Coordinates of C-alpha atoms and ligand atoms in Angstrom, one line a residue:
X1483 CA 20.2 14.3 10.7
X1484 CA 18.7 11.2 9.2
X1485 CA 18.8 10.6 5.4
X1486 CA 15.7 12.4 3.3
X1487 CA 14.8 10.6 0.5
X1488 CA 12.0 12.2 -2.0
X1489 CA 10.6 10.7 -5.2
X1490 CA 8.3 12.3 -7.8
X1491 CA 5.2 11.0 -8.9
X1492 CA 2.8 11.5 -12.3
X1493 CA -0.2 9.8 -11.7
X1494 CA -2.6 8.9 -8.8
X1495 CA -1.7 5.1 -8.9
X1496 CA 2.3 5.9 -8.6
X1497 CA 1.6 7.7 -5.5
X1498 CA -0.6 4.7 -4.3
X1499 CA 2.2 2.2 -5.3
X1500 CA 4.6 4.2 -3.2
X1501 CA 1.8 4.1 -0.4
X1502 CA 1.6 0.2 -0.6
X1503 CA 5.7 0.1 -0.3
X1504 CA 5.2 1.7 2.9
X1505 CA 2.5 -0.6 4.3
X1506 CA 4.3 -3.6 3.5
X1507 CA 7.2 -2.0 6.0
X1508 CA 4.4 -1.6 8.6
X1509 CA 4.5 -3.0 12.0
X1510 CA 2.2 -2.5 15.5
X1511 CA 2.8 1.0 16.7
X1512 CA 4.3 2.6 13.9
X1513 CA 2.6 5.6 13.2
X1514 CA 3.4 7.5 10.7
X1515 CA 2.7 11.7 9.9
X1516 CA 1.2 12.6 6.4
X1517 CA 1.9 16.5 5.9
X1518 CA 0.9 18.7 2.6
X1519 CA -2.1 20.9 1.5
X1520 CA -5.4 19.6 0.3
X1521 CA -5.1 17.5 -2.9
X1522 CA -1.8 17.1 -2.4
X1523 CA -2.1 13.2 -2.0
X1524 CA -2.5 12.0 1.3
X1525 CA -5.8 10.3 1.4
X1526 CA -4.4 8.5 -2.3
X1527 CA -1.0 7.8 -0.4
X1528 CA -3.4 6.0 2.1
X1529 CA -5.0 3.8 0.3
X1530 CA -2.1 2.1 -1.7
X1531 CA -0.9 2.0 2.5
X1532 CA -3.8 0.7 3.4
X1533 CA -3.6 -2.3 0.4
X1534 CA 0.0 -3.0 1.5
X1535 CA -1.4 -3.5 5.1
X1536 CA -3.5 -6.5 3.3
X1537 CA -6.7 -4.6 3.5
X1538 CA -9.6 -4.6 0.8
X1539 CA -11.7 -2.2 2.6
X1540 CA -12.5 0.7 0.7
X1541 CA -10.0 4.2 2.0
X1542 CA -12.1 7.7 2.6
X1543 CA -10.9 10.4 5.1
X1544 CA -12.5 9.5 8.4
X1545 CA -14.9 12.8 8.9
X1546 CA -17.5 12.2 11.6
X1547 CA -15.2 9.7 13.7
X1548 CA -11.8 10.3 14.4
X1549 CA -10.4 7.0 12.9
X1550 CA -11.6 4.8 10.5
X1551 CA -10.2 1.2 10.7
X1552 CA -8.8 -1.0 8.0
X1553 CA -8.5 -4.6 9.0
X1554 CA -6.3 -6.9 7.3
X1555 CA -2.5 -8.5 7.5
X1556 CA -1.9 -5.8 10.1
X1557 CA -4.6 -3.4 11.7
X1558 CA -4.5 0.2 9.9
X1559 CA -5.6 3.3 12.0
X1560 CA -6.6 6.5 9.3
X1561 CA -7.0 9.5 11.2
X1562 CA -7.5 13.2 10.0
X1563 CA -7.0 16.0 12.2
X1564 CA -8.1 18.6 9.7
X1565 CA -10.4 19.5 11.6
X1566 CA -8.5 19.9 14.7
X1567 CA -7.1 23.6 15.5
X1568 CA -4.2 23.1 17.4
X1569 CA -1.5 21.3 18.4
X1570 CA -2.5 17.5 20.1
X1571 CA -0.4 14.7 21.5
X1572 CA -1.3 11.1 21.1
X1573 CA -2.3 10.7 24.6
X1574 CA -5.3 13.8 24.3
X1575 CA -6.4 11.7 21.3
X1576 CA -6.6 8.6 22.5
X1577 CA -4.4 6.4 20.3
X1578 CA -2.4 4.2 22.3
X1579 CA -5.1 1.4 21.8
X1580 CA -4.6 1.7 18.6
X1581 CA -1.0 1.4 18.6
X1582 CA -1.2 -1.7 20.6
X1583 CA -3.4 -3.2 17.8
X1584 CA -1.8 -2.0 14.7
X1585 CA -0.2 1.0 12.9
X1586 CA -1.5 4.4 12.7
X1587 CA -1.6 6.7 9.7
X1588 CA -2.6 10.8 10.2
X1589 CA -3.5 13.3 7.9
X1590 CA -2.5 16.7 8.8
X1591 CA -0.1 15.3 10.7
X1592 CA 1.5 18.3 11.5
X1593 CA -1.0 18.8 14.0
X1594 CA -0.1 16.0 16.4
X1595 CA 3.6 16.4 17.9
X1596 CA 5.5 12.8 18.7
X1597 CA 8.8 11.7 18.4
X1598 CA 8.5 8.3 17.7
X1599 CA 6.3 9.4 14.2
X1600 CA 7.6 9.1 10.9
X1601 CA 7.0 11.9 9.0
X1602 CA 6.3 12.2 5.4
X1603 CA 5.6 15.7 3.3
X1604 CA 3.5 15.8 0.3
X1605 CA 4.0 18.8 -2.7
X1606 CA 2.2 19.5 -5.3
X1607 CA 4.2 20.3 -8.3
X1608 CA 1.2 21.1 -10.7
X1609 CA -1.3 19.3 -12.3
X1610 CA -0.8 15.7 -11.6
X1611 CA 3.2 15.7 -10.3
X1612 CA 3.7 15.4 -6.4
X1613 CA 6.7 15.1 -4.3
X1614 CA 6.7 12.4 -1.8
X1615 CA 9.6 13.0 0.9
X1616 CA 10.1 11.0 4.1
X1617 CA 11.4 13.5 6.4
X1618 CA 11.5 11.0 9.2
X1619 CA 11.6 7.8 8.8
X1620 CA 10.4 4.7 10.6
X1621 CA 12.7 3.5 13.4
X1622 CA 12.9 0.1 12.0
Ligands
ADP2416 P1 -5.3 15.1 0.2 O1 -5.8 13.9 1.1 O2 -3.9 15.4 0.4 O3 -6.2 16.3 0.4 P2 -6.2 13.5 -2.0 O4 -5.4 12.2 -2.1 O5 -7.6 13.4 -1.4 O6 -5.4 14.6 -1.3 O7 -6.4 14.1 -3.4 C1 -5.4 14.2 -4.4 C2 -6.1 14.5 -5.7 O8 -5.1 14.8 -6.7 C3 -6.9 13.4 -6.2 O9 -8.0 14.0 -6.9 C4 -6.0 12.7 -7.2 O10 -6.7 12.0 -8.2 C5 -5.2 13.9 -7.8 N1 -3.9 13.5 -8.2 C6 -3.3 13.8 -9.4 N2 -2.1 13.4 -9.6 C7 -1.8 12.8 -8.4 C8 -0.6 12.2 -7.9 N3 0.6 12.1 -8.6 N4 -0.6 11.7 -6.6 C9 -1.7 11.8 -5.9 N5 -2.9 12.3 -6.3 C10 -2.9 12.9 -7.5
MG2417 MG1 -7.2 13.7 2.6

């Protein structure tokens, strides 16, 4: 079993710090799982990723397309498969391009099944407290 490391957060801007950590880590064709129920702090967790990526573009869960794009330093891929019902693989959504051009970030990650994905599980621990555990973590 690899090492689980959690940290609590108070405030919408810790979590997004602790997002931007992670995007400063990022390389092409990590892809990385965001699990936990809505409000949680996925999307927030995003952005600070998306800011560590070296992107100023504004973050907002991708609803009509299935990605939205952030360009900067390194390529950021936001998907969210809340709307998708069962189980999919990266191939049935067509994310290898993607991949190839940058990292790859999903909410409701529990919904798409690969091995090479880091996973990380978001808890709400009432009002504005969350826990933040990497449950897998990147392979680099
Ligand atoms: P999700 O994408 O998981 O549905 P969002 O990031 O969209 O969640 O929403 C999280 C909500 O909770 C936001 O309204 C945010 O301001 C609020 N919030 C309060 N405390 C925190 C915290 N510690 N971390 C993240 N979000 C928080
Ligand atoms: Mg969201």
């Amino acid at each position: 079993m690899g090492t689980i490391t959690s940290r609590e957060t108070s405030s919408p801007e810790e979590t997004e710090a602790l997002g931007e950590e992670l995007g400063r880590r990022l390389r092409p064709g990590d892809l990385v799982l965001l699990t936990g129920e809505l409000g949680a702090g996925k999307t927030t967790f995003v952005r600070g990723v998306a800011r560590g990526c070296g992107s100023t573009m504004p973050v907002a869960s991708p609803t009509f397309q299935l990605a939205r794009v952030y360009s900067g330093r390194l390529q950021l891929a936001h998907v969210d498969l809340y709307r998708i019902e069962s189980d999919v693989e990266v191939r049935d959504l067509g994310l290898e391009e993607l991949l190839e051009n940058g990292a790859v970030i999903v909410e409701w990650g529990e919904r798409l099944d690969d091995p090479r994905a880091a996973r990380i599980e978001f808890d709400s621990l009432g009002e504005d407290r969350r826990r933040i555990t990497v449950v897998r973590d990147l392979p680099n």
